Amino acid sequence: MSGSIVIAGLGPGAARLVTPEVSEALSAATDIVGYGPYVARVPDRTGLDKHGSDNREEIDRARHALQLATAGRHVVVVSSGDPGVFAMAAAVFEAIEAGDAAWRELDVQVLPGVTAMTAAAARAGAPLGHDFCAINLSDNLKPWTLVEKRLRLAAEADFVIALYNPVSKARPRQLGQAFDILRPLRAAETPVIFATAVSETNERIDAMPLGRAVPERADMRTLVIVGSSQTRLIARRDRPAFVYTPRSAPAETSR
Amino acid sequence: MSGSIVIAGLGPGAARLVTPEVSEALSAATDIVGYGPYVARVPDRTGLDKHGSDNREEIDRARHALQLATAGRHVVVVSSGDPGVFAMAAAVFEAIEAGDAAWRELDVQVLPGVTAMTAAAARAGAPLGHDFCAINLSDNLKPWTLVEKRLRLAAEADFVIALYNPVSKARPRQLGQAFDILRPLRAAETPVIFATAVSETNERIDAMPLGRAVPERADMRTLVIVGSSQTRLIARRDRPAFVYTPRSAPAETSR
């Protein structure tokens, strides 16, 4: 019996943002593997084994999924958002490359999902309407000096900047340091969006100017978007302003 | 009667990649507005008015949608992929900002979708597993010098680079120029992914080294991903290699 492994994106949180393709894969699975809170999103049913594990155990989790598939199981590895963006897909391929040669011949599929930055952007308006970059602020797997370099170059390129994993209990200071790097390089009124628990009942979206952006506003479930020189607000009477980045850029920003 | 406007992402193409949230919005709409081929993806039904228009008419299309909503209609503006990524959401907000004050008070919602780069990445492996940027290669609305500057800075930052709108009939040469800029800055063996018509029956995914990447491989339905210095291939026996970017980056790339 030949097994399979599907690496599926559950989207930001709500079931209404899970693609039919992913729902079908979950229905066909014999095993669900992933970070505990994401595995918990998949409803229990007879014949389904759920293997929730702790955060920061991605490689062990990937190996476990590959072993199950090699043993003939139909495994779905779940990620929040899109599995290819700072999530489980790269971990599974790392495990495949370093592991048993048979793992390369497994049936492996990646199913995309709605990633956190586009879900967050949608709630605020259209801040990603022009060229942008996505930077994982965690320095668990890369040197912080590289993050700093990328922030400076992203500012110079005038990209809108999406910051994934802005803080964690073990890394409380990175977001503040990122703002400190960006403040001399972008106008104080540049909109910064904090989007927390997007699509869930406790969703919270705030926009504030970079000059007064408070890193403590972010938690582990927050995606932060820092606008470019062109990102702007459209004020409304009784509701939060829309935040968006126009499609066009003037010639001057190319200096 | 108060109308509404929803700007919805249809994902890369296949119905299995449309979120339930977007499907519900399409079911509740009185009017669908968008580029003809995207409007055509929405099934006809009694009571639904479909308004397909030509490409490159985004602002007129946005104004039309806003006028319909002001007249009490429930309008869904459809985009391919995610509406906030180089698509209709920014155009609608541009129209709102420049238009009738009443438009600011309309009920406006953006519904995210699976964007082209994550759908393309999923088919190739996990090339977006590390920090990346997204650049719209069209210079219809920004100076080409700005695109060149961004490509150089993105290479210096060692971002994986997703190129949206790499070519069109009116812009046949931009992708070749982009490769020319990147070739001296990245190794010749850097993987480049061409992903065309992702999720559709005529889907085609190719990976080739930057040194031999042929811009003519791209058409208007192609998303191009250029790897970073860390992007790598995992060879397989009878199938295309997986392409992925590891989560970690060595200290040396921060020089």
XYZ file of N, CA and C in Angstrom, chain A residues 12 15-22 24 58-59 82-87 89-91 93-97 101 103-115 117-119 121-137 141-143 145-147 149-151 153-154 156-159 164 228 232-239 242-255, chain B residues 12 15-22 24 58-59 82-87 89-91 93-97 101 103-115 117-119 121-137 141-143 145-147 149-151 153-154 156-159 164 228 232-239 242-255:
594
model
N -6.092 31.745 7.546
C -5.793 32.475 8.782
C -6.526 31.943 10.018
N -13.173 28.821 9.219
C -13.468 27.755 8.256
C -13.869 28.329 6.894
N -14.451 29.523 6.881
C -14.905 30.107 5.616
C -13.738 30.503 4.705
N -12.512 30.408 5.243
C -11.327 30.735 4.448
C -10.494 29.505 4.104
N -11.038 28.316 4.368
C -10.357 27.073 3.988
C -10.828 26.692 2.587
N -9.915 26.449 1.672
C -10.322 26.113 0.298
C -10.993 24.738 0.257
N -11.893 24.529 -0.692
C -12.503 23.196 -0.855
C -11.454 22.107 -1.074
N -10.382 22.424 -1.783
C -9.317 21.460 -2.029
C -8.717 20.957 -0.714
N -8.485 21.881 0.215
C -7.931 21.491 1.513
C -8.964 20.720 2.325
N -11.268 18.786 1.240
C -11.303 17.419 0.699
C -10.116 16.591 1.163
N 9.404 21.626 14.179
C 8.978 21.406 12.797
C 9.677 20.228 12.129
N 10.976 20.092 12.338
C 11.697 19.032 11.621
C 11.298 17.649 12.138
N -0.765 29.916 4.480
C -0.262 29.130 3.343
C 0.926 28.297 3.840
N 0.962 27.009 3.506
C 2.022 26.164 4.067
C 3.401 26.482 3.525
N 3.468 27.206 2.403
C 4.748 27.530 1.789
C 5.357 28.819 2.277
N 4.637 29.582 3.084
C 5.123 30.879 3.558
C 5.468 30.766 5.043
N 6.755 30.608 5.352
C 7.216 30.527 6.742
C 6.437 29.471 7.516
N 6.222 28.315 6.887
C 5.394 27.296 7.536
C 5.948 25.907 7.228
N 5.820 23.568 4.796
C 6.272 22.967 3.534
C 7.797 22.927 3.453
N 8.460 24.046 3.756
C 9.930 24.052 3.679
C 10.513 23.042 4.660
N 9.914 22.906 5.845
C 10.421 21.940 6.829
C 10.321 20.513 6.291
N 10.366 19.602 3.129
C 11.375 19.405 2.074
C 12.787 19.315 2.672
N 13.056 20.066 3.721
C 14.349 19.906 4.413
C 14.508 18.472 4.918
N 13.439 17.948 5.506
C 13.500 16.576 6.032
C 13.670 15.572 4.898
N 12.987 15.800 3.795
C 13.117 14.888 2.641
C 14.559 14.902 2.136
N 15.121 16.101 1.973
C 16.469 16.199 1.414
C 17.502 15.495 2.297
N 16.225 7.960 1.284
C 16.073 8.170 -0.165
C 14.649 7.856 -0.633
N 11.977 8.665 0.736
C 11.084 9.813 0.948
C 10.950 10.680 -0.306
N 12.000 10.723 -1.133
C 11.947 11.544 -2.359
C 10.922 11.018 -3.361
N 10.650 9.712 -3.248
C 9.744 9.109 -4.230
C 8.300 9.076 -3.735
N 8.063 9.581 -2.531
C 6.698 9.633 -2.006
C 5.823 10.572 -2.840
N 4.532 10.325 -2.777
C 3.563 11.241 -3.376
C 3.407 12.439 -2.423
N 4.006 13.574 -2.780
C 3.987 14.779 -1.931
C 3.243 15.888 -2.663
N 2.280 16.469 -1.998
C 1.529 17.580 -2.603
C 1.455 18.742 -1.634
N 1.622 19.945 -2.134
C 1.422 21.136 -1.305
C 0.133 21.814 -1.761
N -0.765 22.075 -0.834
C -2.035 22.748 -1.163
C -2.004 24.152 -0.582
N -2.060 25.168 -1.442
C -1.925 26.536 -0.947
C -3.116 26.969 -0.101
N -2.907 28.013 0.668
C -3.989 28.596 1.470
C -3.895 30.112 1.425
N -4.851 30.765 2.050
C -4.811 32.229 2.152
C -3.764 32.569 3.209
N -2.701 33.249 2.797
C -1.627 33.554 3.733
C -1.967 34.783 4.588
N -0.622 37.584 5.381
C -0.498 38.995 4.961
C -1.630 39.439 4.041
N -2.127 38.538 3.189
C -3.219 38.999 2.316
C -4.539 39.027 3.092
N -4.700 38.132 4.065
C -5.897 38.184 4.906
C -5.895 39.461 5.737
N -4.236 42.257 5.067
C -4.371 43.399 4.161
C -5.836 43.628 3.796
N -6.560 42.546 3.544
C -7.970 42.652 3.148
C -8.802 43.333 4.229
N -8.469 43.090 5.481
C -9.245 43.680 6.581
C -8.972 45.170 6.739
N -7.804 45.609 6.269
C -7.431 47.021 6.427
C -7.750 47.846 5.186
N -7.862 47.207 4.033
C -8.058 47.923 2.767
C -7.275 47.201 1.690
N -6.229 47.846 1.185
C -5.381 47.209 0.171
C -3.937 47.702 0.306
N -3.337 47.493 1.482
C -1.969 47.992 1.660
C -0.939 47.286 0.783
N -1.242 46.068 0.304
C -0.295 45.349 -0.557
C -0.579 45.570 -2.041
N -1.192 46.693 -2.361
C -1.566 46.970 -3.748
C -0.399 47.300 -4.658
N 0.778 47.468 -4.087
C 1.983 47.764 -4.872
C 3.096 46.840 -4.381
N 4.255 46.868 -5.041
C 5.359 45.953 -4.726
C 5.628 45.862 -3.215
N 5.874 44.648 -2.755
C 6.029 44.442 -1.305
C 6.998 43.295 -1.028
N 7.375 43.166 0.237
C 8.173 42.015 0.646
C 7.625 41.450 1.940
N 8.012 40.221 2.215
C 7.600 39.528 3.436
C 8.855 39.060 4.148
N 8.987 39.472 5.392
C 10.170 39.129 6.188
C 9.719 38.439 7.469
N 10.289 37.293 7.744
C 10.041 36.582 8.994
C 10.973 37.200 10.036
N 10.400 37.822 11.069
C 11.247 38.527 12.044
C 11.929 37.589 13.031
N 16.399 30.924 13.089
C 17.069 30.162 12.033
C 17.903 31.023 11.095
N 18.047 32.294 11.434
C 18.923 33.147 10.624
C 19.476 34.233 11.537
N 20.618 34.798 11.168
C 21.201 35.826 12.036
C 20.372 37.110 12.005
N 21.434 40.034 12.112
C 22.068 41.014 11.216
C 21.486 40.919 9.798
N 21.096 39.709 9.396
C 20.486 39.543 8.069
C 19.093 40.175 8.028
N 18.347 40.035 9.102
C 17.036 40.685 9.170
C 17.209 42.197 9.061
N 19.634 43.893 7.732
C 20.045 44.247 6.369
C 18.834 44.254 5.429
N 17.999 43.232 5.551
C 16.820 43.163 4.671
C 15.849 44.294 4.930
N 15.684 44.669 6.188
C 14.782 45.793 6.495
C 15.298 47.075 5.845
N 17.307 47.398 3.205
C 17.195 47.331 1.739
C 15.732 47.414 1.304
N 14.831 46.818 2.075
C 13.403 46.894 1.742
C 12.919 48.337 1.830
N 14.844 50.983 1.387
C 15.450 51.684 0.251
C 14.683 51.394 -1.045
N 14.206 50.150 -1.190
C 13.435 49.764 -2.377
C 12.009 50.314 -2.325
N 11.640 50.904 -1.198
C 10.289 51.431 -0.974
C 9.219 50.337 -1.131
N 9.561 49.127 -0.688
C 8.561 48.067 -0.618
C 7.614 48.318 0.560
N 6.163 38.834 9.367
C 5.612 37.613 9.958
C 6.355 37.335 11.271
N 4.589 51.678 2.465
C 5.670 52.310 1.694
C 5.478 53.822 1.750
N -1.449 55.117 2.002
C -2.229 56.263 2.469
C -3.516 55.827 3.131
N -4.137 56.779 3.820
C -5.406 56.524 4.507
C -6.533 57.228 3.778
N -7.707 56.609 3.781
C -8.934 57.288 3.341
C -9.833 57.373 4.569
N -9.979 58.583 5.072
C -10.774 58.766 6.290
C -12.247 58.492 6.015
N -12.950 57.943 6.987
C -14.392 57.726 6.899
C -15.054 58.286 8.136
N -16.356 58.508 8.035
C -17.063 59.211 9.099
C -17.051 58.431 10.421
N -17.669 57.258 10.439
C -17.819 56.548 11.717
C -17.073 55.230 11.758
N -16.203 55.041 10.795
C -15.515 53.762 10.740
C -14.016 53.981 10.584
N -9.752 53.466 5.603
C -9.163 52.457 4.715
C -7.667 52.758 4.580
N -6.858 51.715 4.552
C -5.425 51.874 4.300
C -5.120 51.211 2.966
N -4.509 51.944 2.051
C -4.196 51.297 0.781
C -2.946 51.892 0.151
N -2.353 51.103 -0.740
C -1.189 51.555 -1.502
C -1.598 51.612 -2.965
N -1.530 52.795 -3.572
C -1.955 52.919 -4.972
C -1.110 52.029 -5.889
N -1.701 51.691 -7.025
C -0.986 50.851 -7.981
C 0.179 51.585 -8.634
N 0.050 52.897 -8.723
C 1.070 53.668 -9.432
C 2.121 54.206 -8.467
N 3.304 54.443 -8.991
C 4.362 55.098 -8.217
C 4.939 56.205 -9.078
N 5.152 57.355 -8.476
C 5.709 58.479 -9.242
C 7.179 58.238 -9.545
N 7.679 58.922 -10.559
C 9.075 58.757 -10.963
C 10.027 59.130 -9.834
N 9.631 60.067 -8.971
C 10.560 60.545 -7.934
C 11.011 59.445 -6.980
N 10.133 58.451 -6.715
C 10.536 57.433 -5.738
C 11.627 56.531 -6.276
N 11.983 56.713 -7.542
C 13.016 55.836 -8.100
C 14.411 56.429 -7.901
N 14.518 57.593 -7.258
C 15.838 58.183 -7.065
C 16.711 57.329 -6.147
N -6.316 31.245 -8.131
C -5.604 31.156 -9.408
C -6.448 30.688 -10.586
N -12.067 26.033 -9.342
C -13.107 26.250 -8.333
C -12.692 25.687 -6.975
N -11.862 24.648 -6.976
C -11.464 24.046 -5.697
C -10.554 24.956 -4.871
N -10.147 26.074 -5.474
C -9.310 27.036 -4.747
C -10.055 28.329 -4.407
N -11.372 28.338 -4.595
C -12.190 29.499 -4.210
C -12.661 29.282 -2.771
N -12.425 30.236 -1.899
C -12.834 30.057 -0.495
C -14.358 30.040 -0.380
N -14.897 29.342 0.634
C -16.344 29.364 0.866
C -16.870 30.793 1.061
N -16.088 31.639 1.692
C -16.498 33.028 1.914
C -16.770 33.735 0.586
N -15.882 33.523 -0.374
C -16.062 34.153 -1.689
C -17.250 33.524 -2.421
N -19.925 32.305 -1.144
C -21.146 32.877 -0.547
C -21.408 34.285 -1.053
N -9.195 49.345 -15.237
C -9.505 49.103 -13.829
C -10.239 50.259 -13.148
N -9.817 51.488 -13.434
C -10.433 52.598 -12.707
C -11.880 52.822 -13.155
N -5.555 36.932 -5.282
C -5.984 37.764 -4.153
C -6.254 39.166 -4.678
N -7.388 39.764 -4.316
C -7.732 41.067 -4.909
C -6.835 42.201 -4.443
N -6.090 41.973 -3.351
C -5.229 43.017 -2.817
C -3.825 43.011 -3.375
N -3.492 41.992 -4.173
C -2.134 41.862 -4.710
C -2.166 42.162 -6.209
N -1.778 43.388 -6.573
C -1.722 43.809 -7.983
C -3.049 43.524 -8.679
N -4.148 43.869 -8.012
C -5.446 43.528 -8.581
C -6.457 44.636 -8.252
N -8.482 45.586 -5.737
C -8.776 46.288 -4.478
C -8.161 47.688 -4.478
N -6.882 47.795 -4.844
C -6.261 49.127 -4.848
C -6.973 50.055 -5.830
N -7.411 49.540 -6.967
C -8.117 50.381 -7.946
C -9.428 50.908 -7.361
N -10.055 51.443 -4.173
C -9.757 52.478 -3.172
C -9.272 53.765 -3.834
N -8.525 53.652 -4.926
C -8.148 54.865 -5.675
C -9.393 55.603 -6.150
N -10.364 54.852 -6.656
C -11.601 55.477 -7.142
C -12.382 56.101 -5.984
N -12.411 55.418 -4.849
C -13.118 55.964 -3.683
C -12.474 57.273 -3.250
N -11.137 57.281 -3.158
C -10.445 58.468 -2.662
C -10.678 59.671 -3.577
N -17.965 61.792 -2.252
C -17.771 61.594 -0.805
C -18.636 60.455 -0.269
N -19.129 57.675 -1.518
C -18.483 56.370 -1.743
C -17.701 55.911 -0.506
N -17.160 56.886 0.273
C -16.379 56.524 1.462
C -17.235 55.852 2.530
N -18.530 56.146 2.482
C -19.409 55.616 3.538
C -20.083 54.308 3.115
N -19.787 53.854 1.914
C -20.356 52.571 1.462
C -19.837 51.408 2.304
N -20.611 50.342 2.317
C -20.173 49.097 2.930
C -19.209 48.409 1.942
N -17.907 48.487 2.234
C -16.877 47.917 1.352
C -16.157 46.792 2.092
N -16.069 45.650 1.458
C -15.358 44.517 2.065
C -14.390 43.927 1.056
N -13.199 43.565 1.515
C -12.250 42.854 0.661
C -12.170 41.411 1.158
N -12.374 40.460 0.277
C -12.288 39.042 0.643
C -11.039 38.442 0.008
N -10.095 37.983 0.846
C -8.827 37.501 0.301
C -8.991 36.216 -0.491
N -7.998 35.922 -1.293
C -7.973 34.684 -2.069
C -6.564 34.120 -2.085
N -6.410 32.966 -2.682
C -5.077 32.368 -2.840
C -4.368 33.122 -3.958
N -3.286 33.792 -3.616
C -2.600 34.616 -4.604
C -1.682 33.765 -5.494
N 1.377 33.743 -6.438
C 2.728 33.263 -6.084
C 2.688 32.090 -5.123
N 1.713 32.047 -4.202
C 1.699 30.901 -3.287
C 1.130 29.669 -3.985
N 0.204 29.870 -4.924
C -0.300 28.737 -5.712
C 0.815 28.169 -6.592
N 4.078 28.489 -6.085
C 5.100 27.905 -5.208
C 4.707 26.494 -4.787
N 3.428 26.318 -4.460
C 2.949 25.011 -3.992
C 3.149 23.935 -5.053
N 3.005 24.294 -6.318
C 3.147 23.307 -7.385
C 4.607 22.925 -7.606
N 5.531 23.806 -7.218
C 6.954 23.529 -7.445
C 7.627 22.924 -6.220
N 7.066 23.141 -5.044
C 7.678 22.704 -3.793
C 7.419 23.761 -2.737
N 8.491 24.432 -2.302
C 8.321 25.509 -1.312
C 9.374 26.597 -1.527
N 9.386 27.187 -2.734
C 10.404 28.209 -2.999
C 10.236 29.474 -2.156
N 9.042 29.723 -1.605
C 8.825 30.922 -0.780
C 8.990 30.607 0.707
N 9.766 29.579 1.020
C 9.925 29.185 2.422
C 10.768 30.132 3.256
N 11.387 31.103 2.622
C 12.211 32.084 3.330
C 11.809 33.475 2.815
N 12.383 34.513 3.411
C 12.006 35.894 3.070
C 11.960 36.123 1.556
N 10.953 36.859 1.120
C 10.754 37.034 -0.327
C 10.111 38.383 -0.626
N 10.091 38.735 -1.902
C 9.380 39.943 -2.316
C 8.567 39.659 -3.566
N 7.620 40.521 -3.810
C 6.745 40.405 -4.977
C 6.821 41.715 -5.746
N 7.189 41.620 -7.002
C 7.341 42.802 -7.849
C 6.466 42.641 -9.083
N 5.652 43.654 -9.350
C 4.848 43.696 -10.564
C 5.742 44.239 -11.677
N 6.013 43.425 -12.689
C 6.953 43.849 -13.740
C 6.350 44.841 -14.732
N 2.236 51.718 -14.801
C 1.882 52.679 -13.753
C 3.055 53.095 -12.877
N 4.247 52.688 -13.270
C 5.439 53.141 -12.533
C 6.604 53.145 -13.510
N 7.622 53.937 -13.214
C 8.761 54.009 -14.134
C 9.565 52.712 -14.115
N 12.662 52.413 -14.366
C 13.859 52.592 -13.521
C 13.588 52.154 -12.084
N 12.352 52.322 -11.617
C 12.007 51.895 -10.255
C 11.998 50.366 -10.163
N 11.484 49.718 -11.199
C 11.503 48.252 -11.224
C 12.955 47.761 -11.178
N 15.596 49.286 -10.037
C 16.163 49.547 -8.702
C 15.709 48.480 -7.709
N 14.421 48.157 -7.756
C 13.889 47.160 -6.813
C 14.493 45.777 -7.055
N 14.693 45.423 -8.309
C 15.303 44.126 -8.602
C 16.717 44.065 -8.029
N 17.992 45.821 -5.513
C 17.964 45.790 -4.039
C 17.440 44.447 -3.523
N 16.485 43.867 -4.231
C 15.956 42.556 -3.825
C 17.046 41.490 -3.932
N 20.274 42.127 -3.675
C 21.224 42.415 -2.591
C 20.704 41.888 -1.251
N 19.393 41.981 -1.052
C 18.772 41.476 0.184
C 18.661 39.957 0.177
N 18.976 39.349 -0.921
C 18.862 37.888 -1.106
C 17.433 37.389 -0.867
N 16.468 38.195 -1.285
C 15.070 37.747 -1.266
C 14.823 36.750 -2.402
N 5.199 39.212 -10.807
C 3.838 39.225 -11.337
C 3.833 39.961 -12.667
N 16.487 32.528 -4.246
C 17.556 33.256 -3.557
C 18.838 32.431 -3.663
N 17.061 25.608 -3.595
C 17.725 24.404 -4.063
C 16.740 23.396 -4.639
N 17.296 22.411 -5.318
C 16.500 21.357 -5.936
C 16.686 20.056 -5.180
N 15.625 19.257 -5.102
C 15.737 17.880 -4.626
C 15.363 16.999 -5.815
N 16.373 16.311 -6.348
C 16.132 15.481 -7.537
C 15.271 14.276 -7.160
N 14.411 13.847 -8.096
C 13.604 12.635 -7.919
C 13.762 11.751 -9.143
N 13.435 10.499 -8.970
C 13.706 9.523 -10.019
C 12.935 9.820 -11.315
N 11.618 9.780 -11.264
C 10.842 9.902 -12.509
C 9.965 11.152 -12.554
N 10.213 12.036 -11.626
C 9.353 13.211 -11.576
C 10.197 14.470 -11.503
N 11.818 18.699 -6.707
C 11.203 19.697 -5.831
C 12.117 20.917 -5.792
N 11.526 22.102 -5.758
C 12.299 23.339 -5.590
C 11.898 23.944 -4.250
N 12.863 24.203 -3.389
C 12.476 24.805 -2.110
C 13.572 25.700 -1.571
N 13.178 26.598 -0.682
C 14.119 27.476 -0.001
C 14.083 27.128 1.479
N 15.195 26.704 2.046
C 15.193 26.321 3.458
C 14.801 27.496 4.365
N 14.295 27.147 5.528
C 13.885 28.175 6.488
C 15.079 28.934 7.051
N 16.209 28.258 7.106
C 17.384 28.875 7.738
C 18.265 29.563 6.699
N 19.016 30.556 7.167
C 20.004 31.204 6.312
C 21.300 31.265 7.099
N 22.419 30.945 6.455
C 23.702 30.989 7.156
C 24.121 32.428 7.405
N 24.996 32.600 8.362
C 25.472 33.944 8.711
C 26.152 34.624 7.531
N 26.787 33.850 6.649
C 27.565 34.461 5.559
C 26.714 35.311 4.615
N 25.445 34.937 4.431
C 24.639 35.712 3.481
C 24.335 37.111 4.008
N 24.701 37.378 5.277
C 24.389 38.702 5.809
C 25.495 39.716 5.526
N 26.535 39.286 4.837
C 27.605 40.243 4.541
C 27.099 41.389 3.709
